[in-house]
CSV table of C-alpha atoms and ligand atoms in Angstrom, one decimal:
chain,number,residue,atom,x,y,z
A,19,MET,CA,0.0,0.0,0.0
A,20,GLU,CA,1.3,3.4,-0.9
A,21,THR,CA,0.7,6.3,1.4
A,22,PRO,CA,1.4,10.0,0.6
A,23,GLU,CA,4.5,9.7,2.8
A,24,GLN,CA,5.9,7.0,0.6
A,25,THR,CA,4.9,8.8,-2.7
A,26,GLY,CA,6.0,12.2,-1.5
A,27,GLY,CA,2.4,13.6,-2.0
A,28,THR,CA,1.3,16.6,0.0
A,29,ALA,CA,-2.5,16.6,-0.1
A,30,ALA,CA,-3.7,19.1,2.5
A,31,ALA,CA,-7.2,17.9,3.3
A,32,MET,CA,-8.0,15.6,6.1
A,33,PRO,CA,-8.2,12.1,4.8
A,34,THR,CA,-11.6,10.4,4.3
A,35,GLY,CA,-12.5,6.9,3.2
A,36,ARG,CA,-10.8,3.6,3.9
A,37,TYR,CA,-7.2,4.7,3.8
A,38,LEU,CA,-6.2,2.0,6.4
A,39,ALA,CA,-7.5,-0.8,4.2
A,40,GLY,CA,-5.0,-3.7,4.4
A,41,ARG,CA,-3.7,-2.5,7.7
A,42,LYS,CA,-4.0,-4.6,10.9
A,43,ALA,CA,-4.6,-2.8,14.2
A,44,LEU,CA,-4.2,-4.2,17.7
A,45,VAL,CA,-6.1,-2.2,20.3
A,46,THR,CA,-5.9,-3.2,24.0
A,47,GLY,CA,-8.9,-2.5,26.3
A,48,ALA,CA,-11.0,-2.3,23.1
A,49,ALA,CA,-14.1,-3.8,24.7
A,50,SER,CA,-15.0,-0.5,26.4
A,51,GLY,CA,-14.7,3.3,26.5
A,52,ILE,CA,-11.8,4.9,24.6
A,53,GLY,CA,-10.4,1.6,23.3
A,54,ARG,CA,-13.7,0.6,21.8
A,55,ALA,CA,-14.1,4.0,20.2
A,56,CYS,CA,-10.6,3.6,18.7
A,57,ALA,CA,-11.5,0.2,17.4
A,58,VAL,CA,-14.6,1.7,15.7
A,59,ALA,CA,-12.7,4.6,14.2
A,60,LEU,CA,-9.8,2.4,12.9
A,61,ALA,CA,-12.2,-0.1,11.4
A,62,ARG,CA,-14.2,2.7,9.8
A,63,ALA,CA,-11.0,3.7,8.0
A,64,GLY,CA,-10.6,0.1,6.8
A,65,ALA,CA,-8.2,-1.5,9.3
A,66,HIS,CA,-8.8,-5.0,10.5
A,67,VAL,CA,-8.9,-4.7,14.3
A,68,HIS,CA,-7.7,-7.1,16.9
A,69,VAL,CA,-9.8,-6.4,19.9
A,70,VAL,CA,-7.8,-7.3,23.0
A,71,ASP,CA,-9.6,-7.3,26.4
A,72,ARG,CA,-10.1,-9.5,29.4
A,73,ALA,CA,-13.8,-8.8,29.3
A,74,ALA,CA,-14.8,-11.8,27.2
A,75,GLU,CA,-18.4,-11.0,26.2
A,76,ALA,CA,-17.8,-7.3,25.6
A,77,ALA,CA,-14.7,-8.1,23.6
A,78,LYS,CA,-16.6,-10.4,21.3
A,79,GLU,CA,-19.4,-7.8,20.9
A,80,ALA,CA,-16.9,-5.1,20.0
A,81,ALA,CA,-15.1,-7.4,17.6
A,82,GLU,CA,-18.4,-8.2,15.9
A,83,GLU,CA,-19.3,-4.5,15.7
A,84,VAL,CA,-16.1,-3.6,13.9
A,85,GLY,CA,-15.7,-6.8,11.9
A,86,GLY,CA,-12.5,-7.6,13.8
A,87,THR,CA,-11.1,-10.5,15.9
A,88,ALA,CA,-11.5,-10.8,19.6
A,89,HIS,CA,-8.6,-11.9,21.8
A,90,VAL,CA,-9.7,-12.5,25.4
A,91,VAL,CA,-6.5,-11.9,27.3
A,92,ASP,CA,-5.5,-10.6,30.7
A,93,LEU,CA,-2.7,-8.2,30.0
A,94,SER,CA,-1.2,-8.8,33.5
A,95,ASP,CA,-0.3,-12.3,32.2
A,96,PRO,CA,3.0,-11.9,30.3
A,97,ALA,CA,2.7,-15.3,28.6
A,98,ALA,CA,-0.8,-14.4,27.3
A,99,VAL,CA,0.5,-11.1,26.1
A,100,ASP,CA,3.3,-12.8,24.2
A,101,ALA,CA,0.8,-15.1,22.5
A,102,LEU,CA,-1.0,-12.1,20.8
A,103,PRO,CA,-0.6,-11.5,17.1
A,104,ASP,CA,2.8,-10.0,16.2
A,105,ASP,CA,1.9,-8.6,12.8
A,106,ALA,CA,0.0,-5.5,13.7
A,107,ASP,CA,0.8,-2.4,11.6
A,108,ILE,CA,-0.9,-0.2,14.3
A,109,VAL,CA,-0.8,-0.8,18.0
A,110,VAL,CA,-3.0,1.2,20.3
A,111,ASN,CA,-1.9,0.7,23.9
A,112,ASN,CA,-5.0,1.7,25.8
A,113,ALA,CA,-6.0,-0.7,28.5
A,114,GLY,CA,-5.7,0.8,31.9
A,115,ILE,CA,-6.9,0.5,35.5
A,116,GLN,CA,-6.9,2.9,38.4
A,117,HIS,CA,-6.4,2.5,42.2
A,118,VAL,CA,-6.8,5.4,44.6
A,119,ALA,CA,-4.9,5.3,47.9
A,120,PRO,CA,-2.2,7.3,49.7
A,121,ILE,CA,1.3,6.0,49.1
A,122,HIS,CA,1.7,4.8,52.7
A,123,ASP,CA,-1.4,2.6,52.3
A,124,PHE,CA,-0.9,1.7,48.7
A,125,PRO,CA,-1.1,-2.1,48.2
A,126,VAL,CA,2.2,-3.3,46.8
A,127,GLU,CA,0.6,-6.0,44.7
A,128,ARG,CA,-1.8,-3.5,43.2
A,129,PHE,CA,1.1,-1.1,42.3
A,130,ALA,CA,2.9,-4.0,40.6
A,131,LEU,CA,-0.2,-5.1,38.7
A,132,ILE,CA,-0.8,-1.6,37.3
A,133,GLN,CA,2.8,-1.4,36.1
A,134,ARG,CA,2.4,-4.9,34.4
A,135,VAL,CA,-0.8,-3.9,32.6
A,136,MET,CA,0.0,-0.3,31.7
A,137,VAL,CA,3.8,-0.4,31.2
A,138,GLU,CA,5.1,-4.0,30.7
A,139,ALA,CA,2.3,-5.1,28.4
A,140,PRO,CA,2.7,-2.2,26.0
A,141,PHE,CA,6.4,-2.9,26.0
A,142,ARG,CA,5.9,-6.6,25.2
A,143,ILE,CA,3.3,-5.9,22.5
A,144,VAL,CA,5.4,-3.2,20.8
A,145,ARG,CA,8.6,-5.3,21.1
A,146,ARG,CA,6.9,-8.2,19.3
A,147,SER,CA,5.2,-6.0,16.7
A,148,LEU,CA,8.2,-3.9,15.6
A,149,PRO,CA,9.9,-6.5,13.4
A,150,HIS,CA,6.7,-6.7,11.3
A,151,MET,CA,6.4,-2.9,11.2
A,152,TYR,CA,10.1,-2.4,10.3
A,153,GLY,CA,9.7,-5.1,7.6
A,154,GLY,CA,6.9,-3.1,6.0
A,155,GLY,CA,8.5,0.3,6.5
A,156,TRP,CA,5.4,1.6,8.2
A,157,GLY,CA,3.9,1.5,11.7
A,158,ARG,CA,1.9,3.5,14.1
A,159,ILE,CA,2.1,3.2,17.9
A,160,VAL,CA,-0.5,5.2,19.8
A,161,ASN,CA,-0.2,5.2,23.5
A,162,ILE,CA,-3.3,6.3,25.4
A,163,SER,CA,-1.6,8.1,28.2
A,164,SER,CA,-3.4,10.7,30.3
A,165,VAL,CA,-3.0,14.2,31.6
A,166,HIS,CA,-1.5,12.1,34.5
A,167,GLY,CA,1.4,11.2,32.1
A,168,LEU,CA,2.3,14.9,32.3
A,169,ARG,CA,1.0,16.0,35.7
A,170,ALA,CA,0.5,14.3,39.1
A,171,SER,CA,-2.5,14.1,41.4
A,172,PRO,CA,-2.3,12.8,45.0
A,173,PHE,CA,-3.4,9.2,45.8
A,174,LYS,CA,-2.7,7.9,42.3
A,175,ALA,CA,0.9,6.8,42.7
A,176,ALA,CA,0.7,3.7,40.6
A,177,TYR,CA,-1.3,5.3,37.8
A,178,VAL,CA,0.8,8.4,37.6
A,179,ALA,CA,4.0,6.4,37.7
A,180,ALA,CA,2.7,4.1,34.9
A,181,LYS,CA,1.6,6.9,32.7
A,182,HIS,CA,4.9,8.7,33.1
A,183,ALA,CA,6.7,5.5,32.2
A,184,LEU,CA,4.6,5.0,29.1
A,185,GLU,CA,5.5,8.5,28.0
A,186,GLY,CA,9.2,7.6,28.3
A,187,PHE,CA,8.7,4.3,26.5
A,188,SER,CA,6.8,6.1,23.7
A,189,LYS,CA,9.7,8.5,23.1
A,190,VAL,CA,12.3,5.7,22.9
A,191,ALA,CA,10.0,3.8,20.4
A,192,ALA,CA,9.8,7.1,18.4
A,193,LEU,CA,13.6,7.4,18.2
A,194,GLU,CA,14.2,3.8,17.3
A,195,GLY,CA,11.2,3.6,14.9
A,196,ALA,CA,12.0,6.7,12.9
A,197,PRO,CA,14.4,5.2,10.4
A,198,HIS,CA,11.8,2.5,9.7
A,199,GLY,CA,8.7,4.6,9.1
A,200,VAL,CA,7.3,3.9,12.5
A,201,THR,CA,5.9,6.7,14.7
A,202,SER,CA,5.1,6.5,18.4
A,203,ASN,CA,3.0,9.1,20.2
A,204,CYS,CA,1.0,9.6,23.3
A,205,ILE,CA,-2.5,11.0,23.7
A,206,ASN,CA,-3.2,12.7,27.0
A,207,PRO,CA,-6.9,13.1,27.8
A,208,GLY,CA,-8.4,14.8,30.8
A,209,TYR,CA,-11.5,13.1,32.1
A,210,VAL,CA,-13.3,11.1,29.4
A,211,ARG,CA,-16.9,10.1,29.6
A,212,THR,CA,-16.4,6.3,29.9
A,213,PRO,CA,-17.8,3.7,32.2
A,214,LEU,CA,-14.6,4.1,34.3
A,215,VAL,CA,-15.4,7.8,35.0
A,216,GLU,CA,-19.2,7.5,35.2
A,217,HIS,CA,-18.7,5.0,38.0
A,218,GLN,CA,-16.4,7.4,39.8
A,219,VAL,CA,-18.9,10.3,39.4
A,220,ALA,CA,-21.7,8.2,40.9
A,221,SER,CA,-19.6,7.0,43.8
A,222,GLN,CA,-18.2,10.5,44.6
A,223,ALA,CA,-21.7,12.1,44.4
A,224,ALA,CA,-22.9,9.5,47.0
A,225,ALA,CA,-19.8,10.0,49.1
A,226,HIS,CA,-20.0,13.8,49.2
A,227,GLY,CA,-23.8,14.0,49.1
A,228,ILE,CA,-23.8,16.3,46.1
A,229,PRO,CA,-25.3,16.1,42.7
A,230,ALA,CA,-23.4,14.1,40.0
A,231,GLU,CA,-23.1,17.3,37.9
A,232,ASP,CA,-21.3,19.1,40.7
A,233,VAL,CA,-18.8,16.2,41.0
A,234,VAL,CA,-18.0,16.8,37.4
A,235,THR,CA,-17.8,20.6,37.3
A,236,LYS,CA,-16.4,21.3,40.8
A,237,ILE,CA,-14.2,18.3,41.5
A,238,MET,CA,-13.1,16.6,38.3
A,239,LEU,CA,-13.0,19.7,36.1
A,240,ASP,CA,-11.5,21.9,38.7
A,241,ARG,CA,-8.3,22.5,36.7
A,242,THR,CA,-10.0,22.1,33.2
A,243,ALA,CA,-10.9,25.3,31.4
A,244,VAL,CA,-13.5,23.5,29.1
A,245,LYS,CA,-16.1,22.5,31.7
A,246,ARG,CA,-17.2,19.2,30.2
A,247,LEU,CA,-15.9,15.7,30.0
A,248,ILE,CA,-14.4,14.7,26.7
A,249,GLU,CA,-16.1,12.0,24.7
A,250,PRO,CA,-14.3,8.7,23.8
A,251,GLU,CA,-15.0,9.4,20.1
A,252,GLU,CA,-13.0,12.7,20.4
A,253,VAL,CA,-10.0,10.7,21.7
A,254,ALA,CA,-10.5,8.1,19.0
A,255,GLU,CA,-10.4,10.8,16.3
A,256,ALA,CA,-7.0,11.9,17.6
A,257,ALA,CA,-5.7,8.3,17.5
A,258,LEU,CA,-7.0,8.0,14.0
A,259,TYR,CA,-5.3,11.2,12.9
A,260,LEU,CA,-2.0,9.8,14.2
A,261,CYS,CA,-2.5,6.6,12.1
A,262,GLY,CA,-3.5,8.5,9.0
A,263,PRO,CA,-1.5,9.9,6.1
A,264,HIS,CA,0.6,13.1,6.5
A,265,THR,CA,1.6,12.2,10.0
A,266,GLY,CA,5.0,10.6,9.4
A,267,TYR,CA,6.8,13.6,10.9
A,268,VAL,CA,4.6,13.6,14.1
A,269,THR,CA,6.5,11.3,16.4
A,270,GLY,CA,7.7,11.3,20.0
A,271,VAL,CA,5.0,13.8,21.1
A,272,SER,CA,2.3,13.9,23.7
A,273,LEU,CA,-0.9,15.4,22.6
A,274,PRO,CA,-3.0,16.8,25.4
A,275,LEU,CA,-6.8,16.6,25.0
A,276,ASP,CA,-7.3,18.1,28.3
A,277,GLY,CA,-9.5,21.2,27.9
A,278,GLY,CA,-6.7,23.4,29.0
A,279,TRP,CA,-5.7,21.5,32.2
A,280,THR,CA,-1.9,21.6,31.4
A,281,ALA,CA,-2.1,25.3,30.3
A,282,HIS,CA,-2.0,26.2,34.0
B,315,LIG,P1,-12.6,1.6,30.5
B,315,LIG,O1,-12.6,1.0,31.9
B,315,LIG,O2,-13.9,2.1,30.0
B,315,LIG,O3,-12.0,0.5,29.5
B,315,LIG,C1,-10.8,-0.1,29.8
B,315,LIG,C2,-10.8,-1.5,29.2
B,315,LIG,O4,-9.5,-2.1,29.5
B,315,LIG,C3,-11.9,-2.4,29.7
B,315,LIG,O5,-12.6,-3.0,28.7
B,315,LIG,C4,-11.1,-3.4,30.6
B,315,LIG,O6,-11.8,-4.7,30.6
B,315,LIG,C5,-9.8,-3.4,29.9
B,315,LIG,N1,-8.7,-3.9,30.8
B,315,LIG,C6,-8.4,-3.4,32.0
B,315,LIG,N2,-7.5,-4.2,32.5
B,315,LIG,C7,-7.2,-5.2,31.6
B,315,LIG,C8,-6.3,-6.3,31.7
B,315,LIG,N3,-5.5,-6.6,32.7
B,315,LIG,N4,-6.3,-7.1,30.6
B,315,LIG,C9,-7.1,-6.8,29.5
B,315,LIG,N5,-8.0,-5.8,29.5
B,315,LIG,C10,-8.0,-5.0,30.5
B,315,LIG,O7,-11.5,2.7,30.6
B,315,LIG,P2,-11.3,4.0,29.7
B,315,LIG,O8,-11.8,5.1,30.5
B,315,LIG,O9,-11.8,3.8,28.3
B,315,LIG,O10,-9.7,4.0,29.7
B,315,LIG,C11,-8.9,3.6,28.7
B,315,LIG,C12,-7.5,4.2,28.8
B,315,LIG,O11,-7.6,5.6,28.8
B,315,LIG,C13,-6.8,3.9,30.1
B,315,LIG,O12,-5.4,3.6,29.8
B,315,LIG,C14,-7.0,5.1,30.9
B,315,LIG,O13,-5.9,5.2,31.9
B,315,LIG,C15,-6.9,6.2,29.9
B,315,LIG,N6,-7.5,7.4,30.3
B,315,LIG,C16,-8.8,7.4,30.7
B,315,LIG,C17,-9.4,8.6,31.1
B,315,LIG,C18,-10.8,8.7,31.5
B,315,LIG,O14,-11.1,9.8,32.1
B,315,LIG,N7,-11.6,7.8,31.3
B,315,LIG,C19,-8.6,9.8,31.1
B,315,LIG,C20,-7.3,9.7,30.7
B,315,LIG,C21,-6.7,8.5,30.3
């Protein structure tokens, strides 16, 4: 497949149509939220999507929706991760979990689990995928980081550490991949309207005895200038952009979709 990068073309318009036809994408955590939206967007552009998730039923549903292949895998299991397909042209490292506790009370096992799922699994997947990408002279690594890859919040030691580690890994992959047509970037959303966050809104509303809307505007969006959650589809459009044509020079960057949070 020829892309404008390979042909030297310089079309200015945003691409439309099935410009990822013939490409294979592997998206982790693709059964829900941001990952699912990424799977839908990549499939819409023509990619065959490997839907990777531990949630079996939801993964199968998502794979059916996008005409892709479900892989029911727990990413904390290194052997299972190493059995995933190794011929993806696009890898979206998205699966993530949160645990909120002060450092002195933080369960050690939980910290280690979060690093395995959110740092070691992306490393293992990219490590195994790069030979195929290098062979084809084209690859796209999209790491769904967070504003917490750039900033810290109290009580999220494991998550903030993992996202900062992912940022570093992404930059190394960018440097090594550049001679082979492989880019690696991070996307850094603020709070996204996903099941993960909707659950937090409900529980915080109950805990504080305030309406759910106040949890969003007064607590979660305290440092965000745009006073709304971002939708998963908006994050997916950024991921799709990074996988599209005209992006071969965009590498090693972190793209905040944070409504102005990091402008402070
Ligand atoms: P989500 O909970 O809606 O979806 C996460 C998916 O990952 C789920 O389907 C879950 O089953 C899967 N998953 C979790 N652990 C797994 C494991 N061990 N093995 C396999 N699958 C596993 O979450 P989301 O909000 O869509 O978050 C996706 C990513 O975006 C995460 O990395 C998260 O840190 C990041 N992010 C989310 C927000 C937000 O506000 N929701 C903000 C910034 C960054």
